[in-house]
């Protein structure tokens, strides 16, 4: 165990099935494995870290997530190469996922930052960045 590394991230979502369909293939492409599953949640792990998605209660669905509000802006994942970023970009497009910042893709983060940015079903921004 490494001191200070994130143990897990838990995200509440508006539609668990839609979220699991979206995140499952992406995380598994990155080497995550299914970890826990119960009626209102599912998680994937890699090493000692895991990501959990939980169905938000109906009473909290009146205000949708927006990355511009106070709270989480986005999740960024390491890619193993620029090729993996390009491959993932094509897979996302094939699944009908809109790529963000297409006018400057794959350098939307700067001249030395090779990445793909996209949104999950709740419009949370996700980034896959090459070394």
CSV table of C-alpha atoms in Angstrom, one decimal:
chain,number,residue,atom,x,y,z
A,1,UNK,CA,0.0,0.0,0.0
A,2,UNK,CA,1.3,3.4,-0.9
A,3,UNK,CA,0.8,6.3,1.5
A,4,UNK,CA,-1.4,9.1,0.2
A,5,UNK,CA,-2.7,7.3,-3.0
A,6,UNK,CA,-6.4,7.5,-3.5
A,7,UNK,CA,-8.1,4.4,-2.0
A,8,UNK,CA,-11.4,4.8,-3.9
A,9,UNK,CA,-13.7,7.3,-5.6
A,10,UNK,CA,-17.5,7.0,-5.2
A,11,UNK,CA,-19.8,8.8,-7.6
A,12,UNK,CA,-23.5,9.1,-7.4
A,13,UNK,CA,-25.2,8.9,-10.8
A,14,UNK,CA,-28.6,9.6,-12.2
A,15,UNK,CA,-29.1,6.3,-14.0
A,16,UNK,CA,-27.0,3.4,-12.8
A,17,UNK,CA,-27.7,1.1,-15.8
A,18,UNK,CA,-26.7,3.8,-18.3
A,19,UNK,CA,-23.6,4.6,-16.3
A,20,UNK,CA,-22.5,1.0,-15.9
A,21,UNK,CA,-22.9,0.5,-19.7
A,22,UNK,CA,-20.8,3.6,-20.4
A,23,UNK,CA,-18.1,3.2,-17.8
A,24,UNK,CA,-17.8,-0.6,-17.8
A,25,UNK,CA,-16.2,-1.0,-21.2
A,26,UNK,CA,-14.0,2.2,-20.8
A,27,UNK,CA,-12.6,1.1,-17.4
A,28,UNK,CA,-12.0,-2.5,-18.6
A,29,UNK,CA,-10.2,-1.1,-21.7
A,30,UNK,CA,-7.8,0.6,-19.2
A,31,UNK,CA,-7.2,-2.6,-17.2
A,32,UNK,CA,-9.8,-2.2,-14.4
A,33,UNK,CA,-11.7,-5.3,-13.4
A,34,UNK,CA,-15.3,-5.6,-12.0
A,35,UNK,CA,-15.0,-5.5,-8.2
A,36,UNK,CA,-18.3,-5.1,-6.3
A,37,UNK,CA,-21.9,-5.2,-7.4
A,38,UNK,CA,-25.2,-4.7,-5.5
A,39,UNK,CA,-28.7,-3.5,-6.4
A,40,UNK,CA,-27.8,0.2,-6.4
A,41,UNK,CA,-24.1,0.2,-7.2
A,42,UNK,CA,-21.2,-1.3,-9.1
A,43,UNK,CA,-17.4,-0.8,-8.9
A,44,UNK,CA,-14.3,-1.6,-10.8
A,45,UNK,CA,-10.8,-1.9,-9.4
A,46,UNK,CA,-7.2,-1.6,-10.6
A,47,UNK,CA,-4.5,-2.5,-8.1
A,48,UNK,CA,-5.6,-1.3,-4.7
A,49,UNK,CA,-7.8,1.5,-6.0
A,50,UNK,CA,-11.4,1.3,-7.1
A,51,UNK,CA,-14.1,3.5,-8.6
A,52,UNK,CA,-17.7,3.1,-7.4
A,53,UNK,CA,-20.9,4.2,-9.1
A,54,UNK,CA,-24.1,4.4,-7.0
A,55,UNK,CA,-27.6,5.2,-8.0
A,56,UNK,CA,-28.6,8.6,-6.5
A,57,UNK,CA,-31.9,8.6,-4.6
A,58,UNK,CA,-34.9,10.0,-6.5
A,59,UNK,CA,-35.1,13.0,-4.1
A,60,UNK,CA,-31.7,14.2,-5.1
A,61,UNK,CA,-32.2,14.0,-8.9
A,62,UNK,CA,-33.9,17.4,-9.2
A,63,UNK,CA,-30.6,19.3,-9.7
A,64,UNK,CA,-28.4,17.6,-12.3
A,65,UNK,CA,-24.6,17.4,-12.1
A,66,UNK,CA,-22.6,20.2,-13.7
A,67,UNK,CA,-18.8,20.3,-13.7
A,68,UNK,CA,-18.9,24.1,-13.4
A,69,UNK,CA,-20.4,24.0,-10.0
A,70,UNK,CA,-18.6,23.5,-6.7
A,71,UNK,CA,-17.3,19.9,-6.6
A,72,UNK,CA,-15.7,17.5,-9.0
A,73,UNK,CA,-14.7,19.0,-12.4
A,74,UNK,CA,-13.4,15.9,-14.1
A,75,UNK,CA,-11.6,12.5,-13.8
A,76,UNK,CA,-8.3,12.1,-15.7
A,77,UNK,CA,-6.8,8.7,-16.4
A,78,UNK,CA,-3.3,7.7,-17.6
A,79,UNK,CA,-3.0,6.2,-21.0
A,80,UNK,CA,0.0,4.0,-21.9
A,81,UNK,CA,0.7,5.8,-25.1
A,82,UNK,CA,-0.6,8.3,-27.7
A,83,UNK,CA,-1.7,5.3,-29.7
A,84,UNK,CA,-4.0,4.2,-26.9
A,85,UNK,CA,-5.5,7.8,-26.8
A,86,UNK,CA,-6.1,7.6,-30.5
A,87,UNK,CA,-7.6,4.1,-30.3
A,88,UNK,CA,-9.8,5.1,-27.5
A,89,UNK,CA,-10.9,8.3,-29.3
A,90,UNK,CA,-12.1,6.1,-32.2
A,91,UNK,CA,-13.9,3.7,-29.9
A,92,UNK,CA,-15.6,6.6,-28.3
A,93,UNK,CA,-16.7,8.0,-31.6
A,94,UNK,CA,-17.9,4.5,-32.7
A,95,UNK,CA,-20.1,4.4,-29.6
A,96,UNK,CA,-21.5,7.8,-30.4
A,97,UNK,CA,-19.7,9.6,-27.6
A,98,UNK,CA,-19.0,13.2,-28.4
A,99,UNK,CA,-15.4,14.3,-28.2
A,100,UNK,CA,-14.9,17.6,-26.4
A,101,UNK,CA,-12.7,20.4,-27.7
A,102,UNK,CA,-12.6,18.9,-31.2
A,103,UNK,CA,-11.1,22.2,-32.6
A,104,UNK,CA,-7.8,21.5,-30.7
A,105,UNK,CA,-8.0,17.7,-30.2
A,106,UNK,CA,-5.7,16.0,-29.1
A,107,UNK,CA,-3.8,19.0,-27.8
A,108,UNK,CA,-6.7,20.7,-26.0
A,109,UNK,CA,-4.6,20.7,-22.8
A,110,UNK,CA,-1.6,22.4,-24.5
A,111,UNK,CA,1.1,21.6,-27.0
A,112,UNK,CA,2.7,18.9,-24.8
A,113,UNK,CA,-0.5,17.4,-23.4
A,114,UNK,CA,-1.9,14.7,-25.7
A,115,UNK,CA,-5.3,13.6,-24.5
A,116,UNK,CA,-8.9,12.9,-25.4
A,117,UNK,CA,-11.7,14.6,-23.4
A,118,UNK,CA,-15.3,13.4,-23.4
A,119,UNK,CA,-18.4,13.3,-21.1
A,120,UNK,CA,-20.1,10.4,-19.4
A,121,UNK,CA,-24.0,10.1,-19.3
A,122,UNK,CA,-24.3,12.7,-16.5
A,123,UNK,CA,-22.0,15.0,-18.4
A,124,UNK,CA,-19.0,14.5,-16.1
A,125,UNK,CA,-15.9,15.3,-18.1
A,126,UNK,CA,-13.4,12.4,-18.5
A,127,UNK,CA,-9.9,12.7,-19.8
A,128,UNK,CA,-7.5,10.0,-21.0
A,129,UNK,CA,-3.9,11.5,-21.2
A,130,UNK,CA,-0.8,10.0,-22.8
A,131,UNK,CA,2.6,10.1,-21.1
